[in-house]
Protein backbone atom coordinates (compact mmCIF):
# COMPACT_ATOMS: atom_id res chain seq x y z
CA UNK A 1 0.00 0.00 0.00
CA UNK A 2 1.28 3.47 -0.86
CA UNK A 3 1.71 6.05 1.85
CA UNK A 4 -0.58 9.04 1.46
CA UNK A 5 0.61 10.96 4.53
CA UNK A 6 4.07 10.74 6.01
CA UNK A 7 5.02 12.93 8.96
CA UNK A 8 8.51 12.88 10.45
CA UNK A 9 9.75 14.46 13.65
CA UNK A 10 7.20 17.26 13.52
CA UNK A 11 7.61 20.16 15.89
CA UNK A 12 4.99 22.90 15.86
CA UNK A 13 3.32 25.45 18.10
CA UNK A 14 2.14 28.97 18.63
CA UNK A 15 4.72 31.78 18.76
CA UNK A 16 7.13 30.68 21.43
CA UNK A 17 4.87 27.94 22.81
CA UNK A 18 5.98 24.55 21.52
CA UNK A 19 3.07 22.10 21.43
CA UNK A 20 4.14 19.23 19.16
CA UNK A 21 7.49 17.79 20.13
CA UNK A 22 8.57 15.30 17.49
CA UNK A 23 5.51 13.61 16.03
CA UNK A 24 6.08 10.90 13.41
CA UNK A 25 3.21 9.03 11.81
CA UNK A 26 2.01 7.68 8.51
CA UNK A 27 -1.26 6.86 6.79
CA UNK A 28 -1.56 4.44 3.88
CA UNK A 29 -3.84 4.87 0.91
CA UNK A 30 -7.38 3.85 1.80
CA UNK A 31 -6.62 3.51 5.50
CA UNK A 32 -8.65 4.91 8.43
CA UNK A 33 -6.27 6.02 11.19
CA UNK A 34 -7.31 7.48 14.55
CA UNK A 35 -5.35 10.01 16.52
CA UNK A 36 -6.65 9.93 20.05
CA UNK A 37 -5.78 11.64 23.29
CA UNK A 38 -7.09 13.82 26.07
CA UNK A 39 -8.10 17.45 25.97
CA UNK A 40 -5.11 19.66 25.19
CA UNK A 41 -2.84 16.80 24.07
CA UNK A 42 -2.12 18.56 20.77
CA UNK A 43 -4.43 16.75 18.35
CA UNK A 44 -5.98 19.87 16.79
CA UNK A 45 -2.55 21.47 16.67
CA UNK A 46 -1.36 18.47 14.67
CA UNK A 47 -4.17 18.93 12.15
CA UNK A 48 -3.37 22.64 12.09
CA UNK A 49 0.28 21.89 11.35
CA UNK A 50 -0.63 19.45 8.56
CA UNK A 51 -2.96 22.00 6.97
CA UNK A 52 -0.27 24.65 7.38
CA UNK A 53 -2.31 26.84 9.71
CA UNK A 54 0.01 26.31 12.67
CA UNK A 55 3.70 27.08 12.35
CA UNK A 56 5.98 24.09 11.84
CA UNK A 57 9.39 24.64 13.42
CA UNK A 58 11.06 21.32 12.57
CA UNK A 59 10.39 18.08 10.73
CA UNK A 60 8.60 17.25 7.50
CA UNK A 61 5.14 16.49 6.12
CA UNK A 62 4.75 14.62 2.84
CA UNK A 63 1.34 14.26 1.26
CA UNK A 64 0.88 11.92 -1.70
CA UNK A 65 4.62 11.99 -2.31
CA UNK A 66 4.91 15.80 -2.23
CA UNK A 67 6.69 17.74 0.51
CA UNK A 68 4.00 20.10 1.83
CA UNK A 69 5.91 21.30 4.88
CA UNK A 70 6.11 24.86 3.57
CA UNK A 71 3.36 24.91 0.99
CA UNK A 72 0.66 27.63 1.07
CA UNK A 73 -2.42 26.30 2.91
CA UNK A 74 -4.87 27.29 0.16
CA UNK A 75 -3.18 24.88 -2.26
CA UNK A 76 -3.90 21.78 -0.18
CA UNK A 77 -7.58 21.13 -1.01
CA UNK A 78 -6.86 21.09 -4.74
CA UNK A 79 -4.08 18.57 -4.06
CA UNK A 80 -6.64 16.33 -2.34
CA UNK A 81 -6.09 17.11 1.34
CA UNK A 82 -9.18 18.37 3.14
CA UNK A 83 -10.03 18.89 6.79
CA UNK A 84 -13.42 19.11 8.51
CA UNK A 85 -12.81 21.40 11.51
CA UNK A 86 -14.43 20.81 14.87
CA UNK A 87 -18.10 21.78 14.66
CA UNK A 88 -18.07 21.61 10.86
CA UNK A 89 -18.24 25.39 10.25
CA UNK A 90 -21.12 25.35 7.81
CA UNK A 91 -22.70 28.54 6.53
CA UNK A 92 -25.88 28.58 8.64
CA UNK A 93 -27.88 30.95 6.41
CA UNK A 94 -27.28 28.90 3.31
CA UNK A 95 -29.17 25.73 2.44
CA UNK A 96 -27.67 22.27 2.75
CA UNK A 97 -27.34 22.09 -1.03
CA UNK A 98 -25.64 25.50 -1.24
CA UNK A 99 -23.16 24.44 1.44
CA UNK A 100 -22.39 21.28 -0.53
CA UNK A 101 -21.96 23.24 -3.76
CA UNK A 102 -19.32 25.38 -2.05
CA UNK A 103 -17.28 22.25 -1.48
CA UNK A 104 -16.93 21.69 -5.21
CA UNK A 105 -14.02 23.57 -6.71
CA UNK A 106 -12.87 21.23 -9.44
CA UNK A 107 -12.30 22.65 -12.91
CA UNK A 108 -14.36 19.93 -14.52
CA UNK A 109 -17.67 20.68 -16.25
CA UNK A 110 -20.84 22.10 -14.72
CA UNK A 111 -22.44 18.76 -15.46
CA UNK A 112 -19.78 17.06 -13.33
CA UNK A 113 -20.57 19.45 -10.47
CA UNK A 114 -24.25 18.50 -10.71
CA UNK A 115 -23.51 14.79 -10.96
CA UNK A 116 -21.16 14.97 -8.01
CA UNK A 117 -23.77 16.76 -5.91
CA UNK A 118 -26.29 13.97 -6.59
CA UNK A 119 -23.68 11.30 -5.95
CA UNK A 120 -22.66 12.78 -2.60
CA UNK A 121 -26.26 13.35 -1.55
CA UNK A 122 -27.05 9.73 -2.36
CA UNK A 123 -24.33 8.70 0.10
CA UNK A 124 -25.96 10.85 2.82
CA UNK A 125 -29.69 10.01 2.80
CA UNK A 126 -30.40 12.37 5.71
CA UNK A 127 -29.21 15.29 3.61
CA UNK A 128 -31.35 14.27 0.67
CA UNK A 129 -34.43 14.99 2.76
CA UNK A 130 -33.05 18.32 3.91
CA UNK A 131 -31.32 19.73 0.87
CA UNK A 132 -33.46 22.90 0.73
CA UNK A 133 -33.30 23.48 4.49
CA UNK A 134 -30.98 26.10 6.02
CA UNK A 135 -27.85 24.49 7.42
CA UNK A 136 -28.37 26.44 10.66
CA UNK A 137 -31.57 24.47 11.25
CA UNK A 138 -29.90 21.06 11.16
CA UNK A 139 -29.36 18.96 14.26
CA UNK A 140 -25.80 18.48 15.52
CA UNK A 141 -25.45 15.10 13.83
CA UNK A 142 -26.92 16.31 10.54
CA UNK A 143 -24.60 19.31 10.63
CA UNK A 144 -21.59 17.05 11.04
CA UNK A 145 -22.78 14.89 8.13
CA UNK A 146 -23.29 17.97 5.98
CA UNK A 147 -19.77 19.21 6.79
CA UNK A 148 -18.30 15.83 5.86
CA UNK A 149 -20.37 15.73 2.67
CA UNK A 150 -19.18 19.22 1.72
CA UNK A 151 -15.57 18.17 2.32
CA UNK A 152 -15.81 15.23 -0.08
CA UNK A 153 -17.50 17.14 -2.91
CA UNK A 154 -14.20 17.64 -4.73
CA UNK A 155 -13.14 14.00 -4.34
CA UNK A 156 -10.25 14.44 -1.88
CA UNK A 157 -7.69 11.68 -1.35
CA UNK A 158 -7.32 12.27 2.39
CA UNK A 159 -10.03 13.56 4.70
CA UNK A 160 -9.09 14.70 8.20
CA UNK A 161 -11.90 14.93 10.75
CA UNK A 162 -11.40 16.98 13.91
CA UNK A 163 -13.55 15.50 16.68
CA UNK A 164 -16.68 14.75 14.67
CA UNK A 165 -18.34 13.23 17.75
CA UNK A 166 -18.26 16.40 19.86
CA UNK A 167 -21.69 17.30 21.23
CA UNK A 168 -23.44 14.29 19.67
CA UNK A 169 -25.49 11.63 21.43
CA UNK A 170 -23.90 8.15 21.49
CA UNK A 171 -26.48 6.98 18.95
CA UNK A 172 -25.68 9.84 16.60
CA UNK A 173 -21.93 9.25 16.99
CA UNK A 174 -22.55 5.67 15.84
CA UNK A 175 -24.48 6.92 12.81
CA UNK A 176 -21.85 9.49 11.83
CA UNK A 177 -19.05 6.93 12.18
CA UNK A 178 -20.96 4.33 10.15
CA UNK A 179 -21.35 6.88 7.44
CA UNK A 180 -17.65 7.75 7.53
CA UNK A 181 -16.80 4.08 7.13
CA UNK A 182 -19.20 3.63 4.20
CA UNK A 183 -17.85 6.77 2.59
CA UNK A 184 -14.24 5.65 2.92
CA UNK A 185 -15.10 2.32 1.36
CA UNK A 186 -17.17 3.80 -1.47
CA UNK A 187 -14.67 6.50 -2.39
CA UNK A 188 -11.41 4.69 -1.55
CA UNK A 189 -10.71 7.60 0.80
CA UNK A 190 -7.97 7.72 3.40
CA UNK A 191 -9.15 9.15 6.71
CA UNK A 192 -7.44 10.68 9.72
CA UNK A 193 -9.88 10.73 12.60
CA UNK A 194 -8.96 12.93 15.57
CA UNK A 195 -11.01 12.02 18.62
CA UNK A 196 -11.35 12.28 22.37
CA UNK A 197 -14.03 9.63 22.11
CA UNK A 198 -11.36 6.93 22.14
CA UNK A 199 -13.54 3.85 22.30
CA UNK A 200 -15.67 4.76 19.29
CA UNK A 201 -12.67 5.96 17.29
CA UNK A 202 -10.80 2.70 17.83
CA UNK A 203 -13.83 0.77 16.63
CA UNK A 204 -13.86 2.66 13.37
CA UNK A 205 -10.14 2.75 12.59
CA UNK A 206 -7.73 -0.05 11.76
CA UNK A 207 -4.73 1.68 13.33
CA UNK A 208 -4.29 4.44 15.88
CA UNK A 209 -1.83 6.77 17.54
CA UNK A 210 -2.18 8.02 21.11
CA UNK A 211 -0.99 11.60 21.68
CA UNK A 212 -0.03 12.98 25.09
CA UNK A 213 1.67 16.31 25.69
CA UNK A 214 2.54 16.77 22.04
CA UNK A 215 4.14 13.35 21.58
CA UNK A 216 2.98 9.98 20.37
CA UNK A 217 3.08 7.68 23.35
CA UNK A 218 1.48 4.58 21.81
CA UNK A 219 0.61 3.32 18.37
CA UNK A 220 -0.57 0.08 16.85
CA UNK A 221 -3.62 -1.75 15.62
CA UNK A 222 -6.87 -0.35 16.99
CA UNK A 223 -7.88 -3.80 18.30
CA UNK A 224 -4.66 -4.12 20.24
CA UNK A 225 -4.97 -0.63 21.72
CA UNK A 226 -8.63 -1.13 22.60
CA UNK A 227 -7.83 -4.13 24.74
CA UNK A 228 -4.89 -2.48 26.49
CA UNK A 229 -5.73 -2.10 30.22
CA UNK A 230 -3.65 1.09 30.61
CA UNK A 231 -5.48 2.78 27.75
CA UNK A 232 -8.83 1.51 28.98
CA UNK A 233 -8.14 3.04 32.39
CA UNK A 234 -6.88 6.32 30.95
CA UNK A 235 -9.39 6.90 28.18
CA UNK A 236 -12.25 4.45 28.19
CA UNK A 237 -13.66 4.73 31.68
CA UNK A 238 -12.68 1.15 32.52
P1 LIG B 1 -8.92 19.57 22.36
O1 LIG B 1 -9.60 18.31 22.12
O2 LIG B 1 -9.27 20.19 23.67
O3 LIG B 1 -8.96 20.52 21.20
P2 LIG B 1 -6.29 18.91 21.49
O4 LIG B 1 -5.61 17.62 21.78
O5 LIG B 1 -6.83 19.11 20.15
O6 LIG B 1 -7.40 19.14 22.57
P3 LIG B 1 -4.87 21.36 21.06
O7 LIG B 1 -6.11 22.14 20.80
O8 LIG B 1 -4.01 21.00 19.94
O9 LIG B 1 -5.25 20.03 21.86
O10 LIG B 1 -4.03 22.13 22.17
C1 LIG B 1 -2.72 21.75 22.54
C2 LIG B 1 -2.07 22.86 23.35
O11 LIG B 1 -1.92 24.00 22.52
C3 LIG B 1 -2.90 23.30 24.54
O12 LIG B 1 -2.01 23.51 25.61
C4 LIG B 1 -3.53 24.59 24.10
O13 LIG B 1 -3.71 25.46 25.18
C5 LIG B 1 -2.49 25.14 23.14
N1 LIG B 1 -3.11 25.96 22.09
C6 LIG B 1 -4.09 25.59 21.24
N2 LIG B 1 -4.41 26.58 20.39
C7 LIG B 1 -3.61 27.63 20.71
C8 LIG B 1 -3.45 28.96 20.20
N3 LIG B 1 -4.17 29.41 19.17
N4 LIG B 1 -2.51 29.75 20.79
C9 LIG B 1 -1.75 29.29 21.81
N5 LIG B 1 -1.85 28.06 22.35
C10 LIG B 1 -2.76 27.23 21.80
CSV table of C-alpha atoms and ligand atoms in Angstrom, one decimal:
chain,number,residue,atom,x,y,z
A,1,UNK,CA,0.0,0.0,0.0
A,2,UNK,CA,1.3,3.5,-0.9
A,3,UNK,CA,1.7,6.0,1.9
A,4,UNK,CA,-0.6,9.0,1.5
A,5,UNK,CA,0.6,11.0,4.5
A,6,UNK,CA,4.1,10.7,6.0
A,7,UNK,CA,5.0,12.9,9.0
A,8,UNK,CA,8.5,12.9,10.4
A,9,UNK,CA,9.8,14.5,13.7
A,10,UNK,CA,7.2,17.3,13.5
A,11,UNK,CA,7.6,20.2,15.9
A,12,UNK,CA,5.0,22.9,15.9
A,13,UNK,CA,3.3,25.5,18.1
A,14,UNK,CA,2.1,29.0,18.6
A,15,UNK,CA,4.7,31.8,18.8
A,16,UNK,CA,7.1,30.7,21.4
A,17,UNK,CA,4.9,27.9,22.8
A,18,UNK,CA,6.0,24.5,21.5
A,19,UNK,CA,3.1,22.1,21.4
A,20,UNK,CA,4.1,19.2,19.2
A,21,UNK,CA,7.5,17.8,20.1
A,22,UNK,CA,8.6,15.3,17.5
A,23,UNK,CA,5.5,13.6,16.0
A,24,UNK,CA,6.1,10.9,13.4
A,25,UNK,CA,3.2,9.0,11.8
A,26,UNK,CA,2.0,7.7,8.5
A,27,UNK,CA,-1.3,6.9,6.8
A,28,UNK,CA,-1.6,4.4,3.9
A,29,UNK,CA,-3.8,4.9,0.9
A,30,UNK,CA,-7.4,3.9,1.8
A,31,UNK,CA,-6.6,3.5,5.5
A,32,UNK,CA,-8.6,4.9,8.4
A,33,UNK,CA,-6.3,6.0,11.2
A,34,UNK,CA,-7.3,7.5,14.6
A,35,UNK,CA,-5.3,10.0,16.5
A,36,UNK,CA,-6.7,9.9,20.0
A,37,UNK,CA,-5.8,11.6,23.3
A,38,UNK,CA,-7.1,13.8,26.1
A,39,UNK,CA,-8.1,17.4,26.0
A,40,UNK,CA,-5.1,19.7,25.2
A,41,UNK,CA,-2.8,16.8,24.1
A,42,UNK,CA,-2.1,18.6,20.8
A,43,UNK,CA,-4.4,16.8,18.3
A,44,UNK,CA,-6.0,19.9,16.8
A,45,UNK,CA,-2.6,21.5,16.7
A,46,UNK,CA,-1.4,18.5,14.7
A,47,UNK,CA,-4.2,18.9,12.1
A,48,UNK,CA,-3.4,22.6,12.1
A,49,UNK,CA,0.3,21.9,11.4
A,50,UNK,CA,-0.6,19.4,8.6
A,51,UNK,CA,-3.0,22.0,7.0
A,52,UNK,CA,-0.3,24.7,7.4
A,53,UNK,CA,-2.3,26.8,9.7
A,54,UNK,CA,0.0,26.3,12.7
A,55,UNK,CA,3.7,27.1,12.3
A,56,UNK,CA,6.0,24.1,11.8
A,57,UNK,CA,9.4,24.6,13.4
A,58,UNK,CA,11.1,21.3,12.6
A,59,UNK,CA,10.4,18.1,10.7
A,60,UNK,CA,8.6,17.2,7.5
A,61,UNK,CA,5.1,16.5,6.1
A,62,UNK,CA,4.8,14.6,2.8
A,63,UNK,CA,1.3,14.3,1.3
A,64,UNK,CA,0.9,11.9,-1.7
A,65,UNK,CA,4.6,12.0,-2.3
A,66,UNK,CA,4.9,15.8,-2.2
A,67,UNK,CA,6.7,17.7,0.5
A,68,UNK,CA,4.0,20.1,1.8
A,69,UNK,CA,5.9,21.3,4.9
A,70,UNK,CA,6.1,24.9,3.6
A,71,UNK,CA,3.4,24.9,1.0
A,72,UNK,CA,0.7,27.6,1.1
A,73,UNK,CA,-2.4,26.3,2.9
A,74,UNK,CA,-4.9,27.3,0.2
A,75,UNK,CA,-3.2,24.9,-2.3
A,76,UNK,CA,-3.9,21.8,-0.2
A,77,UNK,CA,-7.6,21.1,-1.0
A,78,UNK,CA,-6.9,21.1,-4.7
A,79,UNK,CA,-4.1,18.6,-4.1
A,80,UNK,CA,-6.6,16.3,-2.3
A,81,UNK,CA,-6.1,17.1,1.3
A,82,UNK,CA,-9.2,18.4,3.1
A,83,UNK,CA,-10.0,18.9,6.8
A,84,UNK,CA,-13.4,19.1,8.5
A,85,UNK,CA,-12.8,21.4,11.5
A,86,UNK,CA,-14.4,20.8,14.9
A,87,UNK,CA,-18.1,21.8,14.7
A,88,UNK,CA,-18.1,21.6,10.9
A,89,UNK,CA,-18.2,25.4,10.3
A,90,UNK,CA,-21.1,25.3,7.8
A,91,UNK,CA,-22.7,28.5,6.5
A,92,UNK,CA,-25.9,28.6,8.6
A,93,UNK,CA,-27.9,31.0,6.4
A,94,UNK,CA,-27.3,28.9,3.3
A,95,UNK,CA,-29.2,25.7,2.4
A,96,UNK,CA,-27.7,22.3,2.8
A,97,UNK,CA,-27.3,22.1,-1.0
A,98,UNK,CA,-25.6,25.5,-1.2
A,99,UNK,CA,-23.2,24.4,1.4
A,100,UNK,CA,-22.4,21.3,-0.5
A,101,UNK,CA,-22.0,23.2,-3.8
A,102,UNK,CA,-19.3,25.4,-2.0
A,103,UNK,CA,-17.3,22.2,-1.5
A,104,UNK,CA,-16.9,21.7,-5.2
A,105,UNK,CA,-14.0,23.6,-6.7
A,106,UNK,CA,-12.9,21.2,-9.4
A,107,UNK,CA,-12.3,22.6,-12.9
A,108,UNK,CA,-14.4,19.9,-14.5
A,109,UNK,CA,-17.7,20.7,-16.2
A,110,UNK,CA,-20.8,22.1,-14.7
A,111,UNK,CA,-22.4,18.8,-15.5
A,112,UNK,CA,-19.8,17.1,-13.3
A,113,UNK,CA,-20.6,19.4,-10.5
A,114,UNK,CA,-24.3,18.5,-10.7
A,115,UNK,CA,-23.5,14.8,-11.0
A,116,UNK,CA,-21.2,15.0,-8.0
A,117,UNK,CA,-23.8,16.8,-5.9
A,118,UNK,CA,-26.3,14.0,-6.6
A,119,UNK,CA,-23.7,11.3,-6.0
A,120,UNK,CA,-22.7,12.8,-2.6
A,121,UNK,CA,-26.3,13.4,-1.5
A,122,UNK,CA,-27.0,9.7,-2.4
A,123,UNK,CA,-24.3,8.7,0.1
A,124,UNK,CA,-26.0,10.8,2.8
A,125,UNK,CA,-29.7,10.0,2.8
A,126,UNK,CA,-30.4,12.4,5.7
A,127,UNK,CA,-29.2,15.3,3.6
A,128,UNK,CA,-31.4,14.3,0.7
A,129,UNK,CA,-34.4,15.0,2.8
A,130,UNK,CA,-33.1,18.3,3.9
A,131,UNK,CA,-31.3,19.7,0.9
A,132,UNK,CA,-33.5,22.9,0.7
A,133,UNK,CA,-33.3,23.5,4.5
A,134,UNK,CA,-31.0,26.1,6.0
A,135,UNK,CA,-27.9,24.5,7.4
A,136,UNK,CA,-28.4,26.4,10.7
A,137,UNK,CA,-31.6,24.5,11.2
A,138,UNK,CA,-29.9,21.1,11.2
A,139,UNK,CA,-29.4,19.0,14.3
A,140,UNK,CA,-25.8,18.5,15.5
A,141,UNK,CA,-25.4,15.1,13.8
A,142,UNK,CA,-26.9,16.3,10.5
A,143,UNK,CA,-24.6,19.3,10.6
A,144,UNK,CA,-21.6,17.0,11.0
A,145,UNK,CA,-22.8,14.9,8.1
A,146,UNK,CA,-23.3,18.0,6.0
A,147,UNK,CA,-19.8,19.2,6.8
A,148,UNK,CA,-18.3,15.8,5.9
A,149,UNK,CA,-20.4,15.7,2.7
A,150,UNK,CA,-19.2,19.2,1.7
A,151,UNK,CA,-15.6,18.2,2.3
A,152,UNK,CA,-15.8,15.2,-0.1
A,153,UNK,CA,-17.5,17.1,-2.9
A,154,UNK,CA,-14.2,17.6,-4.7
A,155,UNK,CA,-13.1,14.0,-4.3
A,156,UNK,CA,-10.2,14.4,-1.9
A,157,UNK,CA,-7.7,11.7,-1.3
A,158,UNK,CA,-7.3,12.3,2.4
A,159,UNK,CA,-10.0,13.6,4.7
A,160,UNK,CA,-9.1,14.7,8.2
A,161,UNK,CA,-11.9,14.9,10.8
A,162,UNK,CA,-11.4,17.0,13.9
A,163,UNK,CA,-13.6,15.5,16.7
A,164,UNK,CA,-16.7,14.7,14.7
A,165,UNK,CA,-18.3,13.2,17.7
A,166,UNK,CA,-18.3,16.4,19.9
A,167,UNK,CA,-21.7,17.3,21.2
A,168,UNK,CA,-23.4,14.3,19.7
A,169,UNK,CA,-25.5,11.6,21.4
A,170,UNK,CA,-23.9,8.1,21.5
A,171,UNK,CA,-26.5,7.0,19.0
A,172,UNK,CA,-25.7,9.8,16.6
A,173,UNK,CA,-21.9,9.2,17.0
A,174,UNK,CA,-22.6,5.7,15.8
A,175,UNK,CA,-24.5,6.9,12.8
A,176,UNK,CA,-21.9,9.5,11.8
A,177,UNK,CA,-19.0,6.9,12.2
A,178,UNK,CA,-21.0,4.3,10.2
A,179,UNK,CA,-21.3,6.9,7.4
A,180,UNK,CA,-17.6,7.8,7.5
A,181,UNK,CA,-16.8,4.1,7.1
A,182,UNK,CA,-19.2,3.6,4.2
A,183,UNK,CA,-17.8,6.8,2.6
A,184,UNK,CA,-14.2,5.7,2.9
A,185,UNK,CA,-15.1,2.3,1.4
A,186,UNK,CA,-17.2,3.8,-1.5
A,187,UNK,CA,-14.7,6.5,-2.4
A,188,UNK,CA,-11.4,4.7,-1.6
A,189,UNK,CA,-10.7,7.6,0.8
A,190,UNK,CA,-8.0,7.7,3.4
A,191,UNK,CA,-9.1,9.1,6.7
A,192,UNK,CA,-7.4,10.7,9.7
A,193,UNK,CA,-9.9,10.7,12.6
A,194,UNK,CA,-9.0,12.9,15.6
A,195,UNK,CA,-11.0,12.0,18.6
A,196,UNK,CA,-11.3,12.3,22.4
A,197,UNK,CA,-14.0,9.6,22.1
A,198,UNK,CA,-11.4,6.9,22.1
A,199,UNK,CA,-13.5,3.8,22.3
A,200,UNK,CA,-15.7,4.8,19.3
A,201,UNK,CA,-12.7,6.0,17.3
A,202,UNK,CA,-10.8,2.7,17.8
A,203,UNK,CA,-13.8,0.8,16.6
A,204,UNK,CA,-13.9,2.7,13.4
A,205,UNK,CA,-10.1,2.8,12.6
A,206,UNK,CA,-7.7,0.0,11.8
A,207,UNK,CA,-4.7,1.7,13.3
A,208,UNK,CA,-4.3,4.4,15.9
A,209,UNK,CA,-1.8,6.8,17.5
A,210,UNK,CA,-2.2,8.0,21.1
A,211,UNK,CA,-1.0,11.6,21.7
A,212,UNK,CA,0.0,13.0,25.1
A,213,UNK,CA,1.7,16.3,25.7
A,214,UNK,CA,2.5,16.8,22.0
A,215,UNK,CA,4.1,13.4,21.6
A,216,UNK,CA,3.0,10.0,20.4
A,217,UNK,CA,3.1,7.7,23.3
A,218,UNK,CA,1.5,4.6,21.8
A,219,UNK,CA,0.6,3.3,18.4
A,220,UNK,CA,-0.6,0.1,16.9
A,221,UNK,CA,-3.6,-1.8,15.6
A,222,UNK,CA,-6.9,-0.4,17.0
A,223,UNK,CA,-7.9,-3.8,18.3
A,224,UNK,CA,-4.7,-4.1,20.2
A,225,UNK,CA,-5.0,-0.6,21.7
A,226,UNK,CA,-8.6,-1.1,22.6
A,227,UNK,CA,-7.8,-4.1,24.7
A,228,UNK,CA,-4.9,-2.5,26.5
A,229,UNK,CA,-5.7,-2.1,30.2
A,230,UNK,CA,-3.6,1.1,30.6
A,231,UNK,CA,-5.5,2.8,27.8
A,232,UNK,CA,-8.8,1.5,29.0
A,233,UNK,CA,-8.1,3.0,32.4
A,234,UNK,CA,-6.9,6.3,31.0
A,235,UNK,CA,-9.4,6.9,28.2
A,236,UNK,CA,-12.2,4.5,28.2
A,237,UNK,CA,-13.7,4.7,31.7
A,238,UNK,CA,-12.7,1.1,32.5
B,1,LIG,P1,-8.9,19.6,22.4
B,1,LIG,O1,-9.6,18.3,22.1
B,1,LIG,O2,-9.3,20.2,23.7
B,1,LIG,O3,-9.0,20.5,21.2
B,1,LIG,P2,-6.3,18.9,21.5
B,1,LIG,O4,-5.6,17.6,21.8
B,1,LIG,O5,-6.8,19.1,20.1
B,1,LIG,O6,-7.4,19.1,22.6
B,1,LIG,P3,-4.9,21.4,21.1
B,1,LIG,O7,-6.1,22.1,20.8
B,1,LIG,O8,-4.0,21.0,19.9
B,1,LIG,O9,-5.2,20.0,21.9
B,1,LIG,O10,-4.0,22.1,22.2
B,1,LIG,C1,-2.7,21.8,22.5
B,1,LIG,C2,-2.1,22.9,23.4
B,1,LIG,O11,-1.9,24.0,22.5
B,1,LIG,C3,-2.9,23.3,24.5
B,1,LIG,O12,-2.0,23.5,25.6
B,1,LIG,C4,-3.5,24.6,24.1
B,1,LIG,O13,-3.7,25.5,25.2
B,1,LIG,C5,-2.5,25.1,23.1
B,1,LIG,N1,-3.1,26.0,22.1
B,1,LIG,C6,-4.1,25.6,21.2
B,1,LIG,N2,-4.4,26.6,20.4
B,1,LIG,C7,-3.6,27.6,20.7
B,1,LIG,C8,-3.5,29.0,20.2
B,1,LIG,N3,-4.2,29.4,19.2
B,1,LIG,N4,-2.5,29.8,20.8
B,1,LIG,C9,-1.7,29.3,21.8
B,1,LIG,N5,-1.9,28.1,22.3
B,1,LIG,C10,-2.8,27.2,21.8
